[in-house]
Amino acid sequence: MNLEIKETLIPGTRLDKMEMGNVTGLEFLSKVFYISDGVMLTQIREVSGIDGSTLQNWTKRGWVANAQLKKYNIDQVAHILIINMLRSCIQLDKIAMLLHYINGKIDDRSDDIIRDSVLYDYICRILDKLMEQDACSMTSIKEVIREQITDYEEAMPGARERLGNALEIIVIAYYAALIKRRSDEMLTDLMSSYGSYN
């Protein structure tokens, strides 16, 4: 199936890829963290469009780790961007469960199978490859995931399979979010040209 959907934004952000020099994933995060080892809530808001109260709610519910000295590190920002890119099509508690499946408890790094920044990088690389190929079949998604995670070193037995399963869900959900957004835009256009139906 060729959906012919191209995304111009960096996943989880409201920033245009072209304006950012066509970077995504770790390359994009490195630009954000070029000057500092942490970013403030206001910077996250600028990058993602998430308001402070939403982020505080996610933190209170245990979906996002607390900022240290009011600053978020690269893995926390990646984690936030992953939630943000999925929240229009997956319920937040299910996103939290999916991220728990990958990395266990939010405040315990010892049970992680991958750093959140590296996970975000894999997601971006997979999406870039799929959009570059104009291919979005279940087979092509699985193939591209397999290709992109060849450099992944298992933190524990079964971690590669776990990562692959989670990436498949994330990529499909992201495409669903893009399709939903396109459908909403088409409906808005239709409503404005059709006018009131009363």
PDB file of N, CA and C in Angstrom, residues 42-146:
ATOM      1  N   THR A  42      10.227  25.851  28.851  1.00  0.00           N
ATOM      2  CA  THR A  42       9.858  26.793  27.782  1.00  0.00           C
ATOM      3  C   THR A  42      10.418  26.346  26.432  1.00  0.00           C
ATOM      4  N   GLN A  43      11.626  25.775  26.435  1.00  0.00           N
ATOM      5  CA  GLN A  43      12.226  25.288  25.187  1.00  0.00           C
ATOM      6  C   GLN A  43      11.478  24.062  24.666  1.00  0.00           C
ATOM      7  N   ILE A  44      11.065  23.187  25.570  1.00  0.00           N
ATOM      8  CA  ILE A  44      10.282  22.017  25.161  1.00  0.00           C
ATOM      9  C   ILE A  44       8.967  22.476  24.546  1.00  0.00           C
ATOM     10  N   ARG A  45       8.352  23.494  25.146  1.00  0.00           N
ATOM     11  CA  ARG A  45       7.098  24.041  24.622  1.00  0.00           C
ATOM     12  C   ARG A  45       7.309  24.588  23.212  1.00  0.00           C
ATOM     13  N   GLU A  46       8.404  25.323  22.999  1.00  0.00           N
ATOM     14  CA  GLU A  46       8.694  25.881  21.674  1.00  0.00           C
ATOM     15  C   GLU A  46       8.886  24.784  20.633  1.00  0.00           C
ATOM     16  N   VAL A  47       9.594  23.733  21.000  1.00  0.00           N
ATOM     17  CA  VAL A  47       9.909  22.647  20.072  1.00  0.00           C
ATOM     18  C   VAL A  47       8.686  21.779  19.780  1.00  0.00           C
ATOM     19  N   SER A  48       7.929  21.433  20.820  1.00  0.00           N
ATOM     20  CA  SER A  48       6.869  20.431  20.692  1.00  0.00           C
ATOM     21  C   SER A  48       5.453  20.977  20.631  1.00  0.00           C
ATOM     22  N   GLY A  49       5.251  22.178  21.174  1.00  0.00           N
ATOM     23  CA  GLY A  49       3.902  22.712  21.264  1.00  0.00           C
ATOM     24  C   GLY A  49       3.134  22.215  22.482  1.00  0.00           C
ATOM     25  N   ILE A  50       3.796  21.441  23.344  1.00  0.00           N
ATOM     26  CA  ILE A  50       3.154  20.931  24.565  1.00  0.00           C
ATOM     27  C   ILE A  50       3.163  22.031  25.613  1.00  0.00           C
ATOM     28  N   ASP A  51       1.996  22.302  26.206  1.00  0.00           N
ATOM     29  CA  ASP A  51       1.978  23.342  27.236  1.00  0.00           C
ATOM     30  C   ASP A  51       2.463  22.774  28.571  1.00  0.00           C
ATOM     31  N   GLY A  52       2.847  23.682  29.455  1.00  0.00           N
ATOM     32  CA  GLY A  52       3.423  23.305  30.745  1.00  0.00           C
ATOM     33  C   GLY A  52       2.517  22.442  31.594  1.00  0.00           C
ATOM     34  N   SER A  53       1.217  22.747  31.613  1.00  0.00           N
ATOM     35  CA  SER A  53       0.296  21.981  32.457  1.00  0.00           C
ATOM     36  C   SER A  53       0.162  20.538  31.972  1.00  0.00           C
ATOM     37  N   THR A  54       0.202  20.341  30.649  1.00  0.00           N
ATOM     38  CA  THR A  54       0.148  18.979  30.089  1.00  0.00           C
ATOM     39  C   THR A  54       1.370  18.191  30.536  1.00  0.00           C
ATOM     40  N   LEU A  55       2.536  18.804  30.410  1.00  0.00           N
ATOM     41  CA  LEU A  55       3.776  18.130  30.798  1.00  0.00           C
ATOM     42  C   LEU A  55       3.800  17.841  32.300  1.00  0.00           C
ATOM     43  N   GLN A  56       3.310  18.770  33.098  1.00  0.00           N
ATOM     44  CA  GLN A  56       3.238  18.545  34.544  1.00  0.00           C
ATOM     45  C   GLN A  56       2.290  17.391  34.863  1.00  0.00           C
ATOM     46  N   ASN A  57       1.197  17.293  34.115  1.00  0.00           N
ATOM     47  CA  ASN A  57       0.245  16.199  34.294  1.00  0.00           C
ATOM     48  C   ASN A  57       0.895  14.857  33.959  1.00  0.00           C
ATOM     49  N   TRP A  58       1.665  14.821  32.854  1.00  0.00           N
ATOM     50  CA  TRP A  58       2.360  13.586  32.464  1.00  0.00           C
ATOM     51  C   TRP A  58       3.356  13.179  33.550  1.00  0.00           C
ATOM     52  N   THR A  59       4.038  14.170  34.118  1.00  0.00           N
ATOM     53  CA  THR A  59       5.016  13.899  35.176  1.00  0.00           C
ATOM     54  C   THR A  59       4.311  13.373  36.423  1.00  0.00           C
ATOM     55  N   LYS A  60       3.201  14.014  36.795  1.00  0.00           N
ATOM     56  CA  LYS A  60       2.437  13.613  37.978  1.00  0.00           C
ATOM     57  C   LYS A  60       1.930  12.170  37.842  1.00  0.00           C
ATOM     58  N   ARG A  61       1.546  11.790  36.632  1.00  0.00           N
ATOM     59  CA  ARG A  61       1.038  10.434  36.392  1.00  0.00           C
ATOM     60  C   ARG A  61       2.163   9.397  36.257  1.00  0.00           C
ATOM     61  N   GLY A  62       3.405   9.855  36.259  1.00  0.00           N
ATOM     62  CA  GLY A  62       4.537   8.933  36.165  1.00  0.00           C
ATOM     63  C   GLY A  62       4.885   8.535  34.744  1.00  0.00           C
ATOM     64  N   TRP A  63       4.424   9.301  33.753  1.00  0.00           N
ATOM     65  CA  TRP A  63       4.712   8.995  32.349  1.00  0.00           C
ATOM     66  C   TRP A  63       5.999   9.656  31.878  1.00  0.00           C
ATOM     67  N   VAL A  64       6.421  10.706  32.595  1.00  0.00           N
ATOM     68  CA  VAL A  64       7.650  11.435  32.262  1.00  0.00           C
ATOM     69  C   VAL A  64       8.417  11.634  33.566  1.00  0.00           C
ATOM     70  N   ALA A  65       9.727  11.440  33.510  1.00  0.00           N
ATOM     71  CA  ALA A  65      10.561  11.623  34.704  1.00  0.00           C
ATOM     72  C   ALA A  65      10.666  13.108  35.063  1.00  0.00           C
ATOM     73  N   ASN A  66      10.828  13.385  36.348  1.00  0.00           N
ATOM     74  CA  ASN A  66      10.973  14.759  36.825  1.00  0.00           C
ATOM     75  C   ASN A  66      12.230  15.403  36.253  1.00  0.00           C
ATOM     76  N   ALA A  67      12.118  16.696  35.947  1.00  0.00           N
ATOM     77  CA  ALA A  67      13.282  17.466  35.506  1.00  0.00           C
ATOM     78  C   ALA A  67      14.237  17.629  36.683  1.00  0.00           C
ATOM     79  N   GLN A  68      15.528  17.661  36.405  1.00  0.00           N
ATOM     80  CA  GLN A  68      16.536  17.901  37.432  1.00  0.00           C
ATOM     81  C   GLN A  68      16.941  19.368  37.372  1.00  0.00           C
ATOM     82  N   LEU A  69      16.744  20.080  38.474  1.00  0.00           N
ATOM     83  CA  LEU A  69      17.039  21.517  38.544  1.00  0.00           C
ATOM     84  C   LEU A  69      16.339  22.273  37.411  1.00  0.00           C
ATOM     85  N   LYS A  70      15.070  21.888  37.152  1.00  0.00           N
ATOM     86  CA  LYS A  70      14.205  22.493  36.131  1.00  0.00           C
ATOM     87  C   LYS A  70      14.702  22.290  34.708  1.00  0.00           C
ATOM     88  N   LYS A  71      15.626  21.335  34.520  1.00  0.00           N
ATOM     89  CA  LYS A  71      16.128  21.048  33.179  1.00  0.00           C
ATOM     90  C   LYS A  71      15.875  19.592  32.814  1.00  0.00           C
ATOM     91  N   TYR A  72      15.516  19.362  31.548  1.00  0.00           N
ATOM     92  CA  TYR A  72      15.288  18.026  31.021  1.00  0.00           C
ATOM     93  C   TYR A  72      16.498  17.597  30.201  1.00  0.00           C
ATOM     94  N   ASN A  73      16.947  16.350  30.404  1.00  0.00           N
ATOM     95  CA  ASN A  73      18.099  15.862  29.642  1.00  0.00           C
ATOM     96  C   ASN A  73      17.648  15.310  28.290  1.00  0.00           C
ATOM     97  N   ILE A  74      18.595  14.889  27.477  1.00  0.00           N
ATOM     98  CA  ILE A  74      18.321  14.457  26.107  1.00  0.00           C
ATOM     99  C   ILE A  74      17.360  13.259  26.051  1.00  0.00           C
ATOM    100  N   ASP A  75      17.486  12.322  26.993  1.00  0.00           N
ATOM    101  CA  ASP A  75      16.593  11.161  26.996  1.00  0.00           C
ATOM    102  C   ASP A  75      15.179  11.539  27.431  1.00  0.00           C
ATOM    103  N   GLN A  76      15.061  12.457  28.372  1.00  0.00           N
ATOM    104  CA  GLN A  76      13.734  12.916  28.797  1.00  0.00           C
ATOM    105  C   GLN A  76      13.024  13.645  27.654  1.00  0.00           C
ATOM    106  N   VAL A  77      13.754  14.473  26.925  1.00  0.00           N
ATOM    107  CA  VAL A  77      13.161  15.190  25.796  1.00  0.00           C
ATOM    108  C   VAL A  77      12.734  14.199  24.717  1.00  0.00           C
ATOM    109  N   ALA A  78      13.567  13.212  24.418  1.00  0.00           N
ATOM    110  CA  ALA A  78      13.207  12.188  23.427  1.00  0.00           C
ATOM    111  C   ALA A  78      11.942  11.453  23.861  1.00  0.00           C
ATOM    112  N   HIS A  79      11.867  11.112  25.137  1.00  0.00           N
ATOM    113  CA  HIS A  79      10.696  10.426  25.700  1.00  0.00           C
ATOM    114  C   HIS A  79       9.434  11.274  25.506  1.00  0.00           C
ATOM    115  N   ILE A  80       9.544  12.559  25.789  1.00  0.00           N
ATOM    116  CA  ILE A  80       8.422  13.486  25.633  1.00  0.00           C
ATOM    117  C   ILE A  80       7.999  13.573  24.165  1.00  0.00           C
ATOM    118  N   LEU A  81       8.958  13.649  23.260  1.00  0.00           N
ATOM    119  CA  LEU A  81       8.644  13.742  21.827  1.00  0.00           C
ATOM    120  C   LEU A  81       7.962  12.471  21.319  1.00  0.00           C
ATOM    121  N   ILE A  82       8.371  11.322  21.839  1.00  0.00           N
ATOM    122  CA  ILE A  82       7.730  10.061  21.438  1.00  0.00           C
ATOM    123  C   ILE A  82       6.271  10.058  21.888  1.00  0.00           C
ATOM    124  N   ILE A  83       6.019  10.459  23.118  1.00  0.00           N
ATOM    125  CA  ILE A  83       4.630  10.535  23.599  1.00  0.00           C
ATOM    126  C   ILE A  83       3.839  11.511  22.733  1.00  0.00           C
ATOM    127  N   ASN A  84       4.435  12.661  22.460  1.00  0.00           N
ATOM    128  CA  ASN A  84       3.747  13.704  21.702  1.00  0.00           C
ATOM    129  C   ASN A  84       3.388  13.240  20.288  1.00  0.00           C
ATOM    130  N   MET A  85       4.277  12.477  19.660  1.00  0.00           N
ATOM    131  CA  MET A  85       4.019  12.052  18.278  1.00  0.00           C
ATOM    132  C   MET A  85       2.934  10.994  18.181  1.00  0.00           C
ATOM    133  N   LEU A  86       2.627  10.329  19.299  1.00  0.00           N
ATOM    134  CA  LEU A  86       1.646   9.247  19.286  1.00  0.00           C
ATOM    135  C   LEU A  86       0.296   9.618  19.894  1.00  0.00           C
ATOM    136  N   ARG A  87       0.243  10.715  20.638  1.00  0.00           N
ATOM    137  CA  ARG A  87      -0.937  10.971  21.469  1.00  0.00           C
ATOM    138  C   ARG A  87      -2.211  11.298  20.709  1.00  0.00           C
ATOM    139  N   SER A  88      -2.135  11.619  19.428  1.00  0.00           N
ATOM    140  CA  SER A  88      -3.368  11.905  18.695  1.00  0.00           C
ATOM    141  C   SER A  88      -4.093  10.627  18.264  1.00  0.00           C
ATOM    142  N   CYS A  89      -3.402   9.491  18.359  1.00  0.00           N
ATOM    143  CA  CYS A  89      -4.055   8.251  17.908  1.00  0.00           C
ATOM    144  C   CYS A  89      -3.965   7.098  18.904  1.00  0.00           C
ATOM    145  N   ILE A  90      -3.206   7.254  19.986  1.00  0.00           N
ATOM    146  CA  ILE A  90      -3.151   6.222  21.031  1.00  0.00           C
ATOM    147  C   ILE A  90      -3.433   6.912  22.368  1.00  0.00           C
ATOM    148  N   GLN A  91      -4.251   6.290  23.195  1.00  0.00           N
ATOM    149  CA  GLN A  91      -4.529   6.853  24.516  1.00  0.00           C
ATOM    150  C   GLN A  91      -3.231   6.942  25.311  1.00  0.00           C
ATOM    151  N   LEU A  92      -3.122   7.994  26.107  1.00  0.00           N
ATOM    152  CA  LEU A  92      -1.885   8.251  26.850  1.00  0.00           C
ATOM    153  C   LEU A  92      -1.488   7.100  27.771  1.00  0.00           C
ATOM    154  N   ASP A  93      -2.454   6.467  28.439  1.00  0.00           N
ATOM    155  CA  ASP A  93      -2.086   5.361  29.325  1.00  0.00           C
ATOM    156  C   ASP A  93      -1.548   4.170  28.531  1.00  0.00           C
ATOM    157  N   LYS A  94      -2.003   4.015  27.283  1.00  0.00           N
ATOM    158  CA  LYS A  94      -1.486   2.927  26.435  1.00  0.00           C
ATOM    159  C   LYS A  94      -0.090   3.256  25.906  1.00  0.00           C
ATOM    160  N   ILE A  95       0.156   4.536  25.629  1.00  0.00           N
ATOM    161  CA  ILE A  95       1.516   4.956  25.240  1.00  0.00           C
ATOM    162  C   ILE A  95       2.462   4.676  26.403  1.00  0.00           C
ATOM    163  N   ALA A  96       2.029   5.027  27.626  1.00  0.00           N
ATOM    164  CA  ALA A  96       2.849   4.785  28.818  1.00  0.00           C
ATOM    165  C   ALA A  96       3.139   3.296  28.975  1.00  0.00           C
ATOM    166  N   MET A  97       2.127   2.460  28.727  1.00  0.00           N
ATOM    167  CA  MET A  97       2.322   1.008  28.825  1.00  0.00           C
ATOM    168  C   MET A  97       3.319   0.525  27.773  1.00  0.00           C
ATOM    169  N   LEU A  98       3.225   1.054  26.553  1.00  0.00           N
ATOM    170  CA  LEU A  98       4.143   0.681  25.474  1.00  0.00           C
ATOM    171  C   LEU A  98       5.580   1.065  25.833  1.00  0.00           C
ATOM    172  N   LEU A  99       5.760   2.269  26.355  1.00  0.00           N
ATOM    173  CA  LEU A  99       7.100   2.709  26.744  1.00  0.00           C
ATOM    174  C   LEU A  99       7.619   1.923  27.946  1.00  0.00           C
ATOM    175  N   HIS A 100       6.707   1.500  28.819  1.00  0.00           N
ATOM    176  CA  HIS A 100       7.077   0.636  29.950  1.00  0.00           C
ATOM    177  C   HIS A 100       7.515  -0.733  29.433  1.00  0.00           C
ATOM    178  N   TYR A 101       6.840  -1.236  28.407  1.00  0.00           N
ATOM    179  CA  TYR A 101       7.205  -2.518  27.772  1.00  0.00           C
ATOM    180  C   TYR A 101       8.640  -2.457  27.242  1.00  0.00           C
ATOM    181  N   ILE A 102       9.016  -1.296  26.728  1.00  0.00           N
ATOM    182  CA  ILE A 102      10.374  -1.139  26.192  1.00  0.00           C
ATOM    183  C   ILE A 102      11.386  -0.965  27.322  1.00  0.00           C
ATOM    184  N   ASN A 103      11.108  -0.044  28.223  1.00  0.00           N
ATOM    185  CA  ASN A 103      12.141   0.366  29.186  1.00  0.00           C
ATOM    186  C   ASN A 103      11.760   0.272  30.661  1.00  0.00           C
ATOM    187  N   GLY A 104      10.706  -0.419  30.979  1.00  0.00           N
ATOM    188  CA  GLY A 104      10.370  -0.608  32.390  1.00  0.00           C
ATOM    189  C   GLY A 104      10.001   0.677  33.088  1.00  0.00           C
ATOM    190  N   LYS A 105      10.397   0.799  34.341  1.00  0.00           N
ATOM    191  CA  LYS A 105      10.017   1.952  35.162  1.00  0.00           C
ATOM    192  C   LYS A 105      10.707   3.223  34.683  1.00  0.00           C
ATOM    193  N   ILE A 106       9.936   4.299  34.707  1.00  0.00           N
ATOM    194  CA  ILE A 106      10.423   5.588  34.209  1.00  0.00           C
ATOM    195  C   ILE A 106      11.606   6.117  35.012  1.00  0.00           C
ATOM    196  N   ASP A 107      11.650   5.813  36.309  1.00  0.00           N
ATOM    197  CA  ASP A 107      12.701   6.362  37.172  1.00  0.00           C
ATOM    198  C   ASP A 107      13.818   5.366  37.469  1.00  0.00           C
ATOM    199  N   ASP A 108      13.866   4.269  36.693  1.00  0.00           N
ATOM    200  CA  ASP A 108      14.887   3.237  36.908  1.00  0.00           C
ATOM    201  C   ASP A 108      15.554   2.893  35.579  1.00  0.00           C
ATOM    202  N   ARG A 109      16.786   3.353  35.394  1.00  0.00           N
ATOM    203  CA  ARG A 109      17.500   3.122  34.140  1.00  0.00           C
ATOM    204  C   ARG A 109      18.040   1.692  34.032  1.00  0.00           C
ATOM    205  N   SER A 110      18.106   0.969  35.148  1.00  0.00           N
ATOM    206  CA  SER A 110      18.708  -0.366  35.133  1.00  0.00           C
ATOM    207  C   SER A 110      17.870  -1.392  34.370  1.00  0.00           C
ATOM    208  N   ASP A 111      16.563  -1.134  34.190  1.00  0.00           N
ATOM    209  CA  ASP A 111      15.723  -2.088  33.463  1.00  0.00           C
ATOM    210  C   ASP A 111      15.498  -1.681  32.005  1.00  0.00           C
ATOM    211  N   ASP A 112      16.195  -0.632  31.544  1.00  0.00           N
ATOM    212  CA  ASP A 112      16.050  -0.154  30.161  1.00  0.00           C
ATOM    213  C   ASP A 112      16.740  -1.092  29.179  1.00  0.00           C
ATOM    214  N   ILE A 113      16.127  -1.263  28.018  1.00  0.00           N
ATOM    215  CA  ILE A 113      16.803  -2.020  26.953  1.00  0.00           C
ATOM    216  C   ILE A 113      17.421  -1.075  25.921  1.00  0.00           C
ATOM    217  N   ILE A 114      17.067   0.225  26.017  1.00  0.00           N
ATOM    218  CA  ILE A 114      17.585   1.209  25.067  1.00  0.00           C
ATOM    219  C   ILE A 114      17.394   2.610  25.648  1.00  0.00           C
ATOM    220  N   ARG A 115      18.323   3.494  25.379  1.00  0.00           N
ATOM    221  CA  ARG A 115      18.149   4.884  25.803  1.00  0.00           C
ATOM    222  C   ARG A 115      17.019   5.504  24.985  1.00  0.00           C
ATOM    223  N   ASP A 116      16.235   6.370  25.590  1.00  0.00           N
ATOM    224  CA  ASP A 116      15.115   7.005  24.882  1.00  0.00           C
ATOM    225  C   ASP A 116      15.577   7.804  23.668  1.00  0.00           C
ATOM    226  N   SER A 117      16.732   8.438  23.768  1.00  0.00           N
ATOM    227  CA  SER A 117      17.250   9.214  22.631  1.00  0.00           C
ATOM    228  C   SER A 117      17.592   8.302  21.454  1.00  0.00           C
ATOM    229  N   VAL A 118      18.101   7.114  21.731  1.00  0.00           N
ATOM    230  CA  VAL A 118      18.427   6.151  20.667  1.00  0.00           C
ATOM    231  C   VAL A 118      17.136   5.565  20.096  1.00  0.00           C
ATOM    232  N   LEU A 119      16.161   5.302  20.950  1.00  0.00           N
ATOM    233  CA  LEU A 119      14.849   4.830  20.488  1.00  0.00           C
ATOM    234  C   LEU A 119      14.237   5.856  19.544  1.00  0.00           C
ATOM    235  N   TYR A 120      14.272   7.121  19.936  1.00  0.00           N
ATOM    236  CA  TYR A 120      13.740   8.199  19.090  1.00  0.00           C
ATOM    237  C   TYR A 120      14.488   8.241  17.762  1.00  0.00           C
ATOM    238  N   ASP A 121      15.797   8.053  17.804  1.00  0.00           N
ATOM    239  CA  ASP A 121      16.604   8.038  16.583  1.00  0.00           C
ATOM    240  C   ASP A 121      16.169   6.897  15.660  1.00  0.00           C
ATOM    241  N   TYR A 122      15.974   5.707  16.219  1.00  0.00           N
ATOM    242  CA  TYR A 122      15.497   4.583  15.405  1.00  0.00           C
ATOM    243  C   TYR A 122      14.149   4.906  14.766  1.00  0.00           C
ATOM    244  N   ILE A 123      13.239   5.463  15.550  1.00  0.00           N
ATOM    245  CA  ILE A 123      11.907   5.810  15.030  1.00  0.00           C
ATOM    246  C   ILE A 123      12.052   6.748  13.837  1.00  0.00           C
ATOM    247  N   CYS A 124      12.837   7.805  14.006  1.00  0.00           N
ATOM    248  CA  CYS A 124      13.017   8.796  12.939  1.00  0.00           C
ATOM    249  C   CYS A 124      13.679   8.190  11.709  1.00  0.00           C
ATOM    250  N   ARG A 125      14.700   7.365  11.912  1.00  0.00           N
ATOM    251  CA  ARG A 125      15.380   6.731  10.785  1.00  0.00           C
ATOM    252  C   ARG A 125      14.440   5.817  10.018  1.00  0.00           C
ATOM    253  N   ILE A 126      13.615   5.067  10.739  1.00  0.00           N
ATOM    254  CA  ILE A 126      12.658   4.152  10.107  1.00  0.00           C
ATOM    255  C   ILE A 126      11.627   4.948   9.308  1.00  0.00           C
ATOM    256  N   LEU A 127      11.077   5.991   9.910  1.00  0.00           N
ATOM    257  CA  LEU A 127      10.074   6.810   9.215  1.00  0.00           C
ATOM    258  C   LEU A 127      10.670   7.485   7.985  1.00  0.00           C
ATOM    259  N   ASP A 128      11.888   8.013   8.113  1.00  0.00           N
ATOM    260  CA  ASP A 128      12.543   8.650   6.967  1.00  0.00           C
ATOM    261  C   ASP A 128      12.706   7.660   5.817  1.00  0.00           C
ATOM    262  N   LYS A 129      13.149   6.458   6.141  1.00  0.00           N
ATOM    263  CA  LYS A 129      13.372   5.428   5.114  1.00  0.00           C
ATOM    264  C   LYS A 129      12.058   5.034   4.444  1.00  0.00           C
ATOM    265  N   LEU A 130      11.018   4.816   5.231  1.00  0.00           N
ATOM    266  CA  LEU A 130       9.718   4.433   4.670  1.00  0.00           C
ATOM    267  C   LEU A 130       9.153   5.522   3.765  1.00  0.00           C
ATOM    268  N   MET A 131       9.281   6.773   4.180  1.00  0.00           N
ATOM    269  CA  MET A 131       8.753   7.874   3.370  1.00  0.00           C
ATOM    270  C   MET A 131       9.592   8.097   2.126  1.00  0.00           C
ATOM    271  N   GLU A 132      10.889   7.863   2.254  1.00  0.00           N
ATOM    272  CA  GLU A 132      11.779   7.978   1.101  1.00  0.00           C
ATOM    273  C   GLU A 132      11.424   6.917   0.055  1.00  0.00           C
ATOM    274  N   GLN A 133      11.060   5.711   0.517  1.00  0.00           N
ATOM    275  CA  GLN A 133      10.708   4.609  -0.387  1.00  0.00           C
ATOM    276  C   GLN A 133       9.261   4.672  -0.858  1.00  0.00           C
ATOM    277  N   ASP A 134       8.465   5.574  -0.256  1.00  0.00           N
ATOM    278  CA  ASP A 134       7.019   5.600  -0.522  1.00  0.00           C
ATOM    279  C   ASP A 134       6.405   4.228  -0.307  1.00  0.00           C
ATOM    280  N   ALA A 135       6.862   3.539   0.733  1.00  0.00           N
ATOM    281  CA  ALA A 135       6.384   2.177   0.997  1.00  0.00           C
ATOM    282  C   ALA A 135       5.846   2.091   2.407  1.00  0.00           C
ATOM    283  N   CYS A 136       4.625   1.610   2.515  1.00  0.00           N
ATOM    284  CA  CYS A 136       4.036   1.520   3.850  1.00  0.00           C
ATOM    285  C   CYS A 136       3.213   0.246   4.004  1.00  0.00           C
ATOM    286  N   SER A 137       3.682  -0.853   3.466  1.00  0.00           N
ATOM    287  CA  SER A 137       3.001  -2.127   3.710  1.00  0.00           C
ATOM    288  C   SER A 137       3.535  -2.700   5.015  1.00  0.00           C
ATOM    289  N   MET A 138       2.805  -3.640   5.578  1.00  0.00           N
ATOM    290  CA  MET A 138       3.266  -4.274   6.813  1.00  0.00           C
ATOM    291  C   MET A 138       4.624  -4.936   6.584  1.00  0.00           C
ATOM    292  N   THR A 139       4.789  -5.532   5.408  1.00  0.00           N
ATOM    293  CA  THR A 139       6.057  -6.196   5.081  1.00  0.00           C
ATOM    294  C   THR A 139       7.196  -5.191   5.026  1.00  0.00           C
ATOM    295  N   SER A 140       6.969  -4.055   4.342  1.00  0.00           N
ATOM    296  CA  SER A 140       8.046  -3.065   4.226  1.00  0.00           C
ATOM    297  C   SER A 140       8.380  -2.440   5.582  1.00  0.00           C
ATOM    298  N   ILE A 141       7.366  -2.245   6.429  1.00  0.00           N
ATOM    299  CA  ILE A 141       7.622  -1.694   7.772  1.00  0.00           C
ATOM    300  C   ILE A 141       8.523  -2.645   8.551  1.00  0.00           C
ATOM    301  N   LYS A 142       8.195  -3.944   8.530  1.00  0.00           N
ATOM    302  CA  LYS A 142       9.007  -4.931   9.261  1.00  0.00           C
ATOM    303  C   LYS A 142      10.420  -5.003   8.699  1.00  0.00           C
ATOM    304  N   GLU A 143      10.547  -4.943   7.369  1.00  0.00           N
ATOM    305  CA  GLU A 143      11.876  -5.015   6.735  1.00  0.00           C
ATOM    306  C   GLU A 143      12.738  -3.819   7.117  1.00  0.00           C
ATOM    307  N   VAL A 144      12.147  -2.634   7.044  1.00  0.00           N
ATOM    308  CA  VAL A 144      12.909  -1.417   7.365  1.00  0.00           C
ATOM    309  C   VAL A 144      13.303  -1.416   8.841  1.00  0.00           C
ATOM    310  N   ILE A 145      12.414  -1.847   9.719  1.00  0.00           N
ATOM    311  CA  ILE A 145      12.755  -1.931  11.148  1.00  0.00           C
ATOM    312  C   ILE A 145      13.931  -2.882  11.335  1.00  0.00           C
ATOM    313  N   ARG A 146      13.848  -4.055  10.716  1.00  0.00           N
ATOM    314  CA  ARG A 146      14.932  -5.041  10.826  1.00  0.00           C
ATOM    315  C   ARG A 146      16.258  -4.454  10.336  1.00  0.00           C
TER     316      ARG A 146
END
